[in-house]
Each structure stands twice: as structure tokens, then as C-alpha cells.
């Protein structure tokens, strides 16, 4: 380099780096208080079902990956959108009588987050906006923000099982709206949309010609009596990029296997978007090939019993925690219909010491060593989110401690003794705290 006036190191963070924030991290990292050293830590904050070892992938899935490694057929690079055999397996797994998926419409990604990343970056330009749910998963904002895409939130209605406020959704759409993100079943709500509600959502998207990005990473994880309908199975008109993967349903978040399915029966997205998604997938040079090698077996041969058992545990856990929490003064749980979370309303005016859901969770951590994410992390103050994948006795113990905490701090019960409602809960033996960060 000949012509330069540089005479010292001056390395600065790029604009993209500067614009990329994870709101959960920034809220939670500000929680400086320590858990109560006398009580074992119970983290109801971690959205990773494998953390406590009570939920594991089925042996068929483990064997499939072992075989994939041993075959030595998957050590090399795959095409950036994935091997044909793996994409064909996803196409078959995701097809139903209403929506047939072709392998060429499948793009394998490094987890569902990567699928969302590619979908958002293919559909929206800097300065445009995408619509996201409130409360909602924080990553939508993180991804959009780093691309300079604006987000506008549409409200969900807790009193209606977290259905979308359709008038609000409609009113948020403007000339610059590039896509609507729909998350069903929902993190953090655990809600599942009815067929009719999905049809109403699709009508709005069709009326304003806005494509949908469907975050369906919790597909089929619905409790008995509820049904999962994918957005794409109910529309022939609206172009939909469906994002899903193995992460939650197969209990393997670390394997980083997700996918996008392009549903575009009327060829509205056209060659350009499809080509764009293919090019974007080259940025990561494809997803994990070992898991791709195992994918046909995983998707075809996982026994139904495994899925039923997992959903059975989640359903049982949500009933247990719902029934314990509904008796606690100042708290109002909302029973989920699927996924692995429960939202609980905190009646803050009745807890005069706490000015926010964040204050509430901080003090709960300090006194009871129970940690939940504050609703703020999902743009929804006055709520807390509980993860219901933790072992049952741990969940019961956590609910009991939350109950004692609320009795101590609620305006009407302050000073009163522990209520007999919890006396049937078996004391929870101390366990070593998992070594990982409780705050992810
Ligand atoms: C967990 C989760 C994801 C991300 O899944 P990965 O496959 O781990 O990237 C996406 N959306 C929602 C709503 C989630 O809860």
C-alpha cells in the first residue's frame, strides 16, 4: 500500500455489527443480582429443552446420525441448498393433501433462525418494514435491525388465547411493508391458531398483497384436542416462506438443521426471489452435512410415540404449573395449547415494591433462585415467561417458591404465612446447578 495517511491502528465495528442487538441479552445482562445462595437455582428461562436431560431425542434419530458419520459419505460440501435426498425428505415430511412440496422448493439452513434470516433478507430491503407479533420472539427484531429493515408490531390478544388483533394487523400494513411474520405455535405464548383464524390472517395478506414468513418451528407440537394447521396448507393465493427445522420437535437445537419451504403456487415470488434465496444460502455454504445424511431416516422413521410422549410431557407440565400458579395472588397464567412456554400476567399495581416485570424477576431470583424471562424481552411488559420443559418436580418447586414470593410481596397478603395450597408439593432435593448460562 503506497498511498495512505494511516499511521496507527484504527479498527472499528461495522454498521451491521453495530445494528445487531439481541434484546434478550441486553435486558438480561443488566440483571446484576445473584441467586439466593441457600436455594438451588431453577432456571425457567432457557428455551432449550435438552438442558436438564429429561427430554431427549429418540434412539432412532441418534442411530441415524451415527450411521451418517460412519458412512463417510457426508464429509464433503453439499450443494448450498442441501443434498437432493435431504431436501426430498423435507418435501415429503412437509407435504399434505392440501400443499404438495417439491424438493426444489426446499432450502436447508443452519437452524430455523438462519431460515428466518434468509427469508427476511430475501423479501425486505433497507428502509422497508416487516410486521412482527407482540409479544414475539426477539430474533425477528435482531435480524431485521441488522439489515436496516424497520419492524412494526401487531398485537396479540391474551384474552382470546393470543389470537392476532386483526384490525391492528391490518392497520399496520403500509406501502413499505415487505412481509408479515406469523409465528404459530407461538414462542412466548404457547398459543395455537385455529383454522378460521389462519384463514382470516391469509385474507388480510391477500387483500394487501403482502407475502408471509411463517415461523412454524413448533409445528405439530400441540396439545391433545388442538390441531396444527400450517399457513401454507390453507392458502393457494398468498406466497409463503415457511420456516421450520428439527430443533424443537426433535429436541436437537444444537444440530442446527432448519429449512425454508417456498410456497408460491401462483408464481408470484418468481425466479428472482427463488434465485435470491439460493444465492443467500451460499453465504453459509449450506447446512450441516452429517445431519443432512441422517435426515431421510429422521423424518421418516421417528416413531409417532416419541412425538406423543414429548407433547404429553409438555401438556402435563403446563397443567401442573397452570394449576399451581392460578392460585397465587397477583398472578394470572394463560394456559398454553402447544409449544413449550407459558405466559403469566403479573398484576404489578398489587406489588408496590416492583415497578416492572424486570424488577419482579430480579427480586424473584435474589430471594428464591428462580429465574424467568421478563415480558420486556418479548416487547410485552407486565408478564413473565415460563419454560415448561424442566423436570416436573423442579417445575413444582419453582411454582411453590414463586407462590411464597408473591405472598410476601403482594399488597393484600404481605406478612401472611405460606398458604396451605402448596402443602401437597413434595420438597425438591437440591441438584447441582447446570453449569451453563441460565440466562440464554
Ligand atoms: C427456537 C426458535 C427458533 C430458532 O430455532 P433454531 O432452529 O434453533 O434456529 C425460531 N423461532 C422460534 C419462535 C423459536 O422459538
Short mmCIF file of C-alpha atoms and ligand atoms in Angstrom, two decimals:
data_model
loop_
_atom_site.label_atom_id
_atom_site.label_comp_id
_atom_site.label_asym_id
_atom_site.label_seq_id
_atom_site.Cartn_x
_atom_site.Cartn_y
_atom_site.Cartn_z
CA UNK A 1 0.00 0.00 0.00
CA UNK A 2 1.68 3.17 -1.09
CA UNK A 3 -0.77 5.99 -0.73
CA UNK A 4 -2.11 6.09 2.82
CA UNK A 5 -2.22 8.52 5.66
CA UNK A 6 -2.69 5.77 8.24
CA UNK A 7 -0.16 5.79 10.98
CA UNK A 8 -1.93 3.83 13.73
CA UNK A 9 -4.42 1.02 14.26
CA UNK A 10 -8.00 2.16 13.98
CA UNK A 11 -10.32 -0.81 13.65
CA UNK A 12 -13.98 -0.01 14.15
CA UNK A 13 -17.11 -2.12 14.33
CA UNK A 14 -19.10 -2.13 11.10
CA UNK A 15 -22.57 -0.69 10.71
CA UNK A 16 -24.10 -4.19 10.60
CA UNK A 17 -22.26 -5.17 13.75
CA UNK A 18 -23.45 -2.01 15.44
CA UNK A 19 -27.03 -2.51 14.35
CA UNK A 20 -27.25 -6.12 15.54
CA UNK A 21 -28.72 -6.42 19.03
CA UNK A 22 -30.34 -9.25 20.87
CA UNK A 23 -32.90 -7.54 23.11
CA UNK A 24 -32.98 -10.54 25.47
CA UNK A 25 -29.24 -10.30 26.04
CA UNK A 26 -29.28 -6.58 26.66
CA UNK A 27 -32.17 -6.80 29.15
CA UNK A 28 -30.92 -9.89 30.93
CA UNK A 29 -27.27 -8.86 31.09
CA UNK A 30 -28.36 -5.86 33.12
CA UNK A 31 -29.66 -8.18 35.81
CA UNK A 32 -26.76 -7.93 38.19
CA UNK A 33 -28.29 -9.57 41.26
CA UNK A 34 -27.22 -13.04 42.36
CA UNK A 35 -29.45 -16.01 43.17
CA UNK A 36 -30.10 -16.80 46.81
CA UNK A 37 -27.10 -18.98 47.82
CA UNK A 38 -29.29 -21.01 50.20
CA UNK A 39 -31.56 -22.24 47.43
CA UNK A 40 -30.75 -24.34 44.40
CA UNK A 41 -31.09 -22.45 41.17
CA UNK A 42 -34.10 -23.18 38.96
CA UNK A 43 -33.90 -21.56 35.53
CA UNK A 44 -37.27 -21.37 33.82
CA UNK A 45 -35.71 -19.09 31.26
CA UNK A 46 -33.84 -21.40 28.92
CA UNK A 47 -35.59 -22.13 25.65
CA UNK A 48 -33.53 -25.28 25.17
CA UNK A 49 -35.46 -28.46 26.01
CA UNK A 50 -32.28 -30.53 26.39
CA UNK A 51 -30.87 -28.53 29.30
CA UNK A 52 -31.99 -30.79 32.13
CA UNK A 53 -31.68 -34.18 30.42
CA UNK A 54 -35.32 -35.15 30.98
CA UNK A 55 -36.22 -34.69 27.31
CA UNK A 56 -34.05 -36.46 24.79
CA UNK A 57 -34.23 -37.23 21.08
CA UNK A 58 -35.32 -40.79 20.22
CA UNK A 59 -32.74 -43.53 19.75
CA UNK A 60 -33.69 -43.89 16.07
CA UNK A 61 -32.57 -40.32 15.49
CA UNK A 62 -29.27 -40.82 17.30
CA UNK A 63 -28.64 -44.03 15.33
CA UNK A 64 -29.36 -42.25 12.05
CA UNK A 65 -26.68 -39.66 12.78
CA UNK A 66 -24.20 -42.32 13.89
CA UNK A 67 -24.76 -44.13 10.61
CA UNK A 68 -24.38 -40.92 8.68
CA UNK A 69 -20.99 -40.28 10.28
CA UNK A 70 -19.83 -43.87 9.86
CA UNK A 71 -20.76 -43.97 6.17
CA UNK A 72 -18.13 -41.29 5.41
CA UNK A 73 -20.46 -40.16 2.63
CA UNK A 74 -21.13 -36.81 4.25
CA UNK A 75 -17.71 -35.38 4.96
CA UNK A 76 -17.68 -33.07 1.99
CA UNK A 77 -19.54 -29.97 0.90
CA UNK A 78 -23.16 -30.37 -0.08
CA UNK A 79 -24.88 -28.06 -2.56
CA UNK A 80 -25.56 -24.86 -0.63
CA UNK A 81 -29.31 -25.51 -0.52
CA UNK A 82 -28.73 -29.09 0.63
CA UNK A 83 -28.44 -32.59 -0.86
CA UNK A 84 -31.33 -33.61 -3.09
CA UNK A 85 -32.05 -36.64 -0.86
CA UNK A 86 -32.29 -34.45 2.25
CA UNK A 87 -34.47 -31.86 0.50
CA UNK A 88 -36.71 -34.61 -0.85
CA UNK A 89 -37.14 -35.92 2.70
CA UNK A 90 -38.16 -32.48 3.95
CA UNK A 91 -40.53 -32.09 0.99
CA UNK A 92 -42.23 -35.37 1.81
CA UNK A 93 -42.36 -34.63 5.54
CA UNK A 94 -43.93 -31.23 4.88
CA UNK A 95 -46.42 -32.25 2.20
CA UNK A 96 -50.05 -32.88 2.96
CA UNK A 97 -53.19 -33.29 0.90
CA UNK A 98 -53.56 -29.51 0.55
CA UNK A 99 -50.00 -28.49 -0.13
CA UNK A 100 -47.56 -30.66 -2.01
CA UNK A 101 -43.94 -29.64 -1.65
CA UNK A 102 -41.36 -30.23 -4.35
CA UNK A 103 -37.73 -30.82 -3.33
CA UNK A 104 -36.71 -27.82 -5.43
CA UNK A 105 -38.84 -25.64 -3.12
CA UNK A 106 -36.77 -26.63 -0.07
CA UNK A 107 -33.68 -24.78 1.12
CA UNK A 108 -31.83 -26.32 4.04
CA UNK A 109 -30.44 -23.86 6.53
CA UNK A 110 -28.39 -23.79 9.67
CA UNK A 111 -31.35 -23.93 12.05
CA UNK A 112 -34.65 -22.11 11.80
CA UNK A 113 -33.01 -18.80 12.76
CA UNK A 114 -30.95 -19.00 9.60
CA UNK A 115 -34.13 -19.79 7.62
CA UNK A 116 -35.69 -16.63 9.06
CA UNK A 117 -32.53 -14.66 8.31
CA UNK A 118 -32.52 -15.70 4.64
CA UNK A 119 -36.28 -15.19 4.28
CA UNK A 120 -36.21 -11.71 5.76
CA UNK A 121 -33.19 -10.66 3.75
CA UNK A 122 -34.68 -12.01 0.51
CA UNK A 123 -38.01 -10.23 0.91
CA UNK A 124 -37.24 -6.92 2.60
CA UNK A 125 -34.94 -4.06 1.65
CA UNK A 126 -33.32 -1.46 3.88
CA UNK A 127 -35.92 1.17 4.73
CA UNK A 128 -38.89 -1.17 4.20
CA UNK A 129 -40.71 -2.73 7.12
CA UNK A 130 -41.82 -6.15 8.24
CA UNK A 131 -44.66 -6.83 10.66
CA UNK A 132 -43.93 -8.93 13.73
CA UNK A 133 -46.09 -10.20 16.61
CA UNK A 134 -46.21 -8.55 20.04
CA UNK A 135 -45.45 -10.41 22.23
CA UNK A 136 -42.98 -12.15 19.99
CA UNK A 137 -39.68 -13.92 19.62
CA UNK A 138 -36.83 -11.41 19.83
CA UNK A 139 -34.83 -12.66 16.87
CA UNK A 140 -37.12 -11.05 14.28
CA UNK A 141 -36.11 -7.63 15.52
CA UNK A 142 -32.46 -8.62 15.79
CA UNK A 143 -32.32 -9.85 12.19
CA UNK A 144 -34.34 -7.01 10.69
CA UNK A 145 -32.39 -4.40 12.64
CA UNK A 146 -29.05 -5.59 11.32
CA UNK A 147 -30.31 -5.18 7.73
CA UNK A 148 -31.73 -1.71 8.42
CA UNK A 149 -35.26 -3.04 7.96
CA UNK A 150 -37.85 -1.45 10.22
CA UNK A 151 -40.18 -3.56 12.32
CA UNK A 152 -43.76 -2.72 13.16
CA UNK A 153 -45.55 -4.81 15.75
CA UNK A 154 -49.09 -6.09 15.61
CA UNK A 155 -50.76 -7.07 18.89
CA UNK A 156 -51.84 -10.47 20.07
CA UNK A 157 -54.87 -10.67 22.37
CA UNK A 158 -54.26 -12.63 25.58
CA UNK A 159 -57.98 -12.72 26.37
CA UNK A 160 -58.59 -14.59 23.11
CA UNK A 161 -55.87 -17.20 23.54
CA UNK A 162 -53.33 -14.85 21.95
CA UNK A 163 -55.10 -14.55 18.62
CA UNK A 164 -53.85 -11.75 16.40
CA UNK A 165 -55.70 -8.46 16.71
CA UNK A 166 -56.70 -8.49 13.04
CA UNK A 167 -57.70 -4.82 12.94
CA UNK A 168 -54.34 -3.89 14.36
CA UNK A 169 -52.54 -6.14 11.87
CA UNK A 170 -54.43 -4.55 9.00
CA UNK A 171 -53.77 -1.04 10.24
CA UNK A 172 -50.02 -1.63 10.42
CA UNK A 173 -49.68 -2.54 6.74
CA UNK A 174 -48.38 0.30 4.59
CA UNK A 175 -46.72 0.90 1.23
CA UNK A 176 -43.36 -0.17 2.63
CA UNK A 177 -44.48 -3.44 4.21
CA UNK A 178 -42.41 -6.22 2.68
CA UNK A 179 -43.65 -9.21 4.70
CA UNK A 180 -45.70 -10.32 7.69
CA UNK A 181 -44.10 -12.74 10.12
CA UNK A 182 -46.56 -15.16 11.69
CA UNK A 183 -45.36 -17.43 14.49
CA UNK A 184 -47.64 -20.40 15.11
CA UNK A 185 -47.47 -22.17 17.59
CA UNK A 186 -46.03 -19.23 19.45
CA UNK A 187 -42.97 -18.51 21.49
CA UNK A 188 -43.51 -16.96 24.09
CA UNK A 189 -47.28 -17.61 24.29
CA UNK A 190 -47.65 -21.33 23.62
CA UNK A 191 -50.74 -20.44 21.61
CA UNK A 192 -52.02 -22.31 18.56
CA UNK A 193 -54.15 -20.62 15.91
CA UNK A 194 -57.44 -22.14 14.78
CA UNK A 195 -58.10 -22.86 11.14
CA UNK A 196 -60.57 -19.99 10.92
CA UNK A 197 -58.14 -17.55 12.45
CA UNK A 198 -55.46 -18.53 9.95
CA UNK A 199 -57.93 -18.04 7.11
CA UNK A 200 -58.61 -14.52 8.42
CA UNK A 201 -54.89 -13.77 8.53
CA UNK A 202 -54.45 -15.05 4.98
CA UNK A 203 -57.35 -12.85 3.81
CA UNK A 204 -55.57 -9.78 5.09
CA UNK A 205 -52.28 -10.75 3.45
CA UNK A 206 -54.12 -11.37 0.16
CA UNK A 207 -56.10 -8.12 0.37
CA UNK A 208 -52.89 -6.07 0.65
CA UNK A 209 -50.64 -8.33 -1.45
CA UNK A 210 -48.13 -8.89 1.34
CA UNK A 211 -46.19 -12.18 1.46
CA UNK A 212 -45.94 -14.14 4.70
CA UNK A 213 -42.94 -15.57 6.51
CA UNK A 214 -44.34 -18.41 8.63
CA UNK A 215 -42.21 -19.31 11.66
CA UNK A 216 -43.54 -22.81 12.28
CA UNK A 217 -40.63 -24.24 14.25
CA UNK A 218 -43.19 -25.61 16.78
CA UNK A 219 -45.28 -27.29 14.05
CA UNK A 220 -47.25 -30.30 15.35
CA UNK A 221 -46.30 -29.54 18.96
CA UNK A 222 -49.90 -29.04 20.03
CA UNK A 223 -51.72 -30.49 22.99
CA UNK A 224 -54.41 -33.18 22.68
CA UNK A 225 -57.63 -31.73 21.33
CA UNK A 226 -55.88 -28.99 19.36
CA UNK A 227 -54.84 -29.17 15.73
CA UNK A 228 -51.92 -27.61 13.95
CA UNK A 229 -52.66 -26.05 10.57
CA UNK A 230 -49.75 -24.71 8.60
CA UNK A 231 -50.37 -21.39 6.88
CA UNK A 232 -49.39 -22.88 3.54
CA UNK A 233 -51.96 -25.67 3.83
CA UNK A 234 -54.76 -23.09 3.88
CA UNK A 235 -53.76 -20.76 1.07
CA UNK A 236 -53.35 -21.05 -2.66
CA UNK A 237 -53.06 -17.34 -3.16
CA UNK A 238 -50.57 -15.85 -0.71
CA UNK A 239 -46.87 -16.55 -1.25
CA UNK A 240 -45.48 -18.04 1.94
CA UNK A 241 -41.96 -18.83 3.05
CA UNK A 242 -42.38 -21.50 5.74
CA UNK A 243 -39.50 -21.78 8.17
CA UNK A 244 -39.05 -24.83 10.36
CA UNK A 245 -36.49 -27.47 11.30
CA UNK A 246 -35.56 -30.28 13.65
CA UNK A 247 -34.72 -28.04 16.59
CA UNK A 248 -37.79 -28.15 18.82
CA UNK A 249 -39.89 -31.11 17.73
CA UNK A 250 -36.93 -33.49 17.60
CA UNK A 251 -35.25 -31.96 20.67
CA UNK A 252 -31.92 -31.23 18.97
CA UNK A 253 -31.33 -27.46 18.98
CA UNK A 254 -27.58 -27.85 18.73
CA UNK A 255 -27.73 -29.79 15.48
CA UNK A 256 -28.54 -26.64 13.53
CA UNK A 257 -30.87 -28.11 10.96
CA UNK A 258 -33.64 -25.92 9.65
CA UNK A 259 -35.27 -25.19 6.32
CA UNK A 260 -37.28 -22.81 4.21
CA UNK A 261 -40.10 -24.11 2.07
CA UNK A 262 -41.11 -21.83 -0.75
CA UNK A 263 -44.88 -21.98 -1.25
CA UNK A 264 -45.62 -19.98 -4.35
CA UNK A 265 -48.26 -21.75 -6.35
CA UNK A 266 -49.13 -18.76 -8.49
CA UNK A 267 -45.54 -17.93 -9.16
CA UNK A 268 -45.73 -14.52 -7.55
CA UNK A 269 -42.29 -14.57 -5.99
CA UNK A 270 -40.98 -15.63 -9.37
CA UNK A 271 -37.48 -16.54 -10.37
CA UNK A 272 -35.92 -13.55 -8.72
CA UNK A 273 -36.78 -14.32 -5.09
CA UNK A 274 -36.09 -18.01 -5.56
CA UNK A 275 -32.72 -17.23 -7.13
CA UNK A 276 -32.04 -14.72 -4.38
CA UNK A 277 -32.70 -17.31 -1.69
CA UNK A 278 -30.36 -19.72 -3.43
CA UNK A 279 -27.65 -17.08 -3.60
CA UNK A 280 -28.17 -16.13 0.02
CA UNK A 281 -27.79 -19.78 1.03
CA UNK A 282 -24.31 -19.65 -0.48
CA UNK A 283 -23.26 -17.21 2.19
CA UNK A 284 -23.15 -20.08 4.68
CA UNK A 285 -22.15 -22.72 2.09
CA UNK A 286 -25.01 -24.94 3.18
CA UNK A 287 -26.06 -26.62 6.42
CA UNK A 288 -24.50 -29.44 8.42
CA UNK A 289 -23.95 -32.39 6.06
CA UNK A 290 -23.89 -35.11 8.73
CA UNK A 291 -27.42 -34.22 9.76
CA UNK A 292 -28.42 -33.96 6.09
CA UNK A 293 -27.22 -37.54 5.63
CA UNK A 294 -29.44 -38.64 8.52
CA UNK A 295 -32.42 -36.51 7.55
CA UNK A 296 -34.32 -39.05 5.41
CA UNK A 297 -34.25 -41.59 8.25
CA UNK A 298 -35.01 -39.00 10.92
CA UNK A 299 -38.02 -37.62 9.10
CA UNK A 300 -39.43 -40.99 8.00
CA UNK A 301 -38.64 -43.28 10.90
CA UNK A 302 -39.07 -41.32 14.10
CA UNK A 303 -41.83 -43.23 15.90
CA UNK A 304 -45.07 -41.36 16.48
CA UNK A 305 -44.83 -42.45 20.11
CA UNK A 306 -41.81 -40.20 20.58
CA UNK A 307 -43.79 -37.15 19.46
CA UNK A 308 -46.80 -38.16 21.54
CA UNK A 309 -44.64 -38.65 24.62
CA UNK A 310 -42.94 -35.28 24.25
CA UNK A 311 -46.22 -33.47 23.78
CA UNK A 312 -47.68 -35.48 26.67
CA UNK A 313 -44.93 -34.25 28.99
CA UNK A 314 -45.36 -30.64 27.86
CA UNK A 315 -49.11 -30.84 28.31
CA UNK A 316 -48.80 -32.40 31.77
CA UNK A 317 -46.24 -29.78 32.79
CA UNK A 318 -48.35 -26.93 31.58
CA UNK A 319 -51.37 -28.21 33.53
CA UNK A 320 -49.31 -28.66 36.69
CA UNK A 321 -47.83 -25.18 36.54
CA UNK A 322 -51.08 -23.57 35.45
CA UNK A 323 -52.96 -25.09 38.39
CA UNK A 324 -50.32 -24.04 40.90
CA UNK A 325 -49.86 -20.53 39.54
CA UNK A 326 -53.53 -19.68 39.18
CA UNK A 327 -53.83 -19.86 42.98
CA UNK A 328 -51.02 -17.38 43.57
CA UNK A 329 -52.16 -13.88 44.48
CA UNK A 330 -51.30 -11.33 41.81
CA UNK A 331 -50.50 -13.82 39.05
CA UNK A 332 -52.66 -14.92 36.16
CA UNK A 333 -51.32 -17.74 33.99
CA UNK A 334 -52.59 -18.25 30.46
CA UNK A 335 -52.91 -21.92 29.64
CA UNK A 336 -50.92 -22.77 26.51
CA UNK A 337 -52.19 -25.04 23.71
CA UNK A 338 -48.77 -26.08 22.44
CA UNK A 339 -45.04 -25.31 22.16
CA UNK A 340 -43.13 -25.17 25.45
CA UNK A 341 -43.89 -21.93 27.21
CA UNK A 342 -46.47 -20.30 29.42
CA UNK A 343 -47.07 -16.59 29.83
CA UNK A 344 -48.11 -15.34 33.25
CA UNK A 345 -49.59 -11.91 33.88
CA UNK A 346 -48.17 -10.06 36.88
CA UNK A 347 -50.59 -7.63 38.49
CA UNK A 348 -47.89 -5.04 39.18
CA UNK A 349 -50.13 -2.46 40.94
CA UNK A 350 -50.60 -5.08 43.66
CA UNK A 351 -46.84 -5.47 44.06
CA UNK A 352 -45.95 -1.91 45.03
CA UNK A 353 -42.24 -2.70 45.51
CA UNK A 354 -41.84 -3.61 41.85
CA UNK A 355 -42.10 -1.08 39.08
CA UNK A 356 -41.77 -3.51 36.22
CA UNK A 357 -41.73 -7.18 35.26
CA UNK A 358 -37.94 -6.83 35.25
CA UNK A 359 -37.94 -5.74 38.93
CA UNK A 360 -40.19 -8.70 39.69
CA UNK A 361 -37.92 -11.29 38.06
CA UNK A 362 -34.77 -9.78 39.58
CA UNK A 363 -36.15 -9.95 43.10
CA UNK A 364 -37.53 -13.43 42.49
CA UNK A 365 -34.02 -14.50 41.50
CA UNK A 366 -32.45 -12.84 44.53
CA UNK A 367 -34.89 -14.34 47.04
CA UNK A 368 -35.94 -17.66 45.54
CA UNK A 369 -33.24 -18.52 42.97
CA UNK A 370 -35.93 -18.91 40.35
CA UNK A 371 -35.33 -17.16 37.07
CA UNK A 372 -37.93 -16.41 34.37
CA UNK A 373 -37.64 -14.05 31.45
CA UNK A 374 -39.47 -10.75 31.90
CA UNK A 375 -42.15 -9.92 29.34
CA UNK A 376 -39.99 -6.97 28.22
CA UNK A 377 -37.81 -9.48 26.39
CA UNK A 378 -40.78 -10.11 24.12
CA UNK A 379 -41.89 -6.49 23.99
CA UNK A 380 -44.66 -7.32 26.46
CA UNK A 381 -44.28 -5.76 29.91
CA UNK A 382 -46.29 -6.96 32.95
CA UNK A 383 -45.83 -10.59 32.01
CA UNK A 384 -43.24 -13.24 32.70
CA UNK A 385 -42.49 -16.26 30.51
CA UNK A 386 -42.02 -19.72 31.98
CA UNK A 387 -40.33 -22.55 30.11
CA UNK A 388 -42.22 -25.77 30.90
CA UNK A 389 -39.66 -28.30 29.67
CA UNK A 390 -37.86 -28.52 33.01
CA UNK A 391 -38.39 -31.70 35.08
CA UNK A 392 -41.78 -31.85 36.79
CA UNK A 393 -40.56 -31.76 40.39
CA UNK A 394 -38.38 -28.77 39.55
CA UNK A 395 -41.32 -27.01 37.98
CA UNK A 396 -43.48 -27.70 41.03
CA UNK A 397 -40.73 -26.46 43.30
CA UNK A 398 -40.36 -23.31 41.21
CA UNK A 399 -44.12 -22.65 41.34
CA UNK A 400 -44.11 -23.15 45.09
CA UNK A 401 -41.27 -20.65 45.52
CA UNK A 402 -42.97 -18.17 43.19
CA UNK A 403 -46.08 -18.58 45.37
CA UNK A 404 -44.20 -17.88 48.58
CA UNK A 405 -42.52 -14.90 46.96
CA UNK A 406 -45.85 -13.44 45.85
CA UNK A 407 -47.42 -13.96 49.25
CA UNK A 408 -44.56 -11.98 50.78
CA UNK A 409 -44.81 -9.12 48.32
CA UNK A 410 -48.48 -8.87 47.32
CA UNK A 411 -50.23 -5.85 48.86
CA UNK A 412 -53.06 -7.90 50.32
CA UNK A 413 -51.15 -10.90 51.65
CA UNK A 414 -47.88 -9.32 52.71
CA UNK A 415 -46.78 -10.78 56.03
CA UNK A 416 -49.16 -13.72 55.90
CA UNK A 417 -47.81 -17.22 56.11
CA UNK A 418 -47.33 -19.73 53.37
CA UNK A 419 -50.65 -20.86 52.10
CA UNK A 420 -51.71 -24.47 52.52
CA UNK A 421 -52.46 -24.70 48.78
CA UNK A 422 -48.90 -25.72 48.19
CA UNK A 423 -48.56 -28.19 51.03
CA UNK A 424 -49.02 -31.16 48.72
CA UNK A 425 -45.88 -30.32 46.78
CA UNK A 426 -43.01 -32.66 47.54
CA UNK A 427 -39.87 -30.84 48.64
CA UNK A 428 -37.44 -30.59 45.81
CA UNK A 429 -33.99 -32.02 46.50
CA UNK A 430 -31.11 -29.72 45.70
CA UNK A 431 -29.43 -30.55 42.45
CA UNK A 432 -26.25 -29.21 41.09
CA UNK A 433 -26.97 -26.10 39.10
CA UNK A 434 -26.43 -26.74 35.41
CA UNK A 435 -23.10 -25.25 34.53
CA UNK A 436 -24.39 -23.33 31.55
CA UNK A 437 -25.57 -19.77 31.47
CA UNK A 438 -29.07 -19.60 32.93
CA UNK A 439 -29.77 -16.50 31.00
CA UNK A 440 -29.88 -17.68 27.44
C1 LIG B 1 -36.25 -21.68 18.93
C2 LIG B 1 -36.94 -20.82 17.93
C3 LIG B 1 -36.39 -20.58 16.66
C4 LIG B 1 -34.97 -20.92 16.29
O1 LIG B 1 -34.68 -22.19 16.10
P1 LIG B 1 -33.21 -22.68 15.65
O2 LIG B 1 -33.55 -23.83 14.77
O3 LIG B 1 -32.51 -23.07 16.89
O4 LIG B 1 -32.50 -21.62 14.92
C5 LIG B 1 -37.12 -19.84 15.75
N1 LIG B 1 -38.32 -19.33 16.07
C6 LIG B 1 -38.85 -19.50 17.29
C7 LIG B 1 -40.17 -18.89 17.58
C8 LIG B 1 -38.18 -20.23 18.26
O5 LIG B 1 -38.70 -20.36 19.49
#
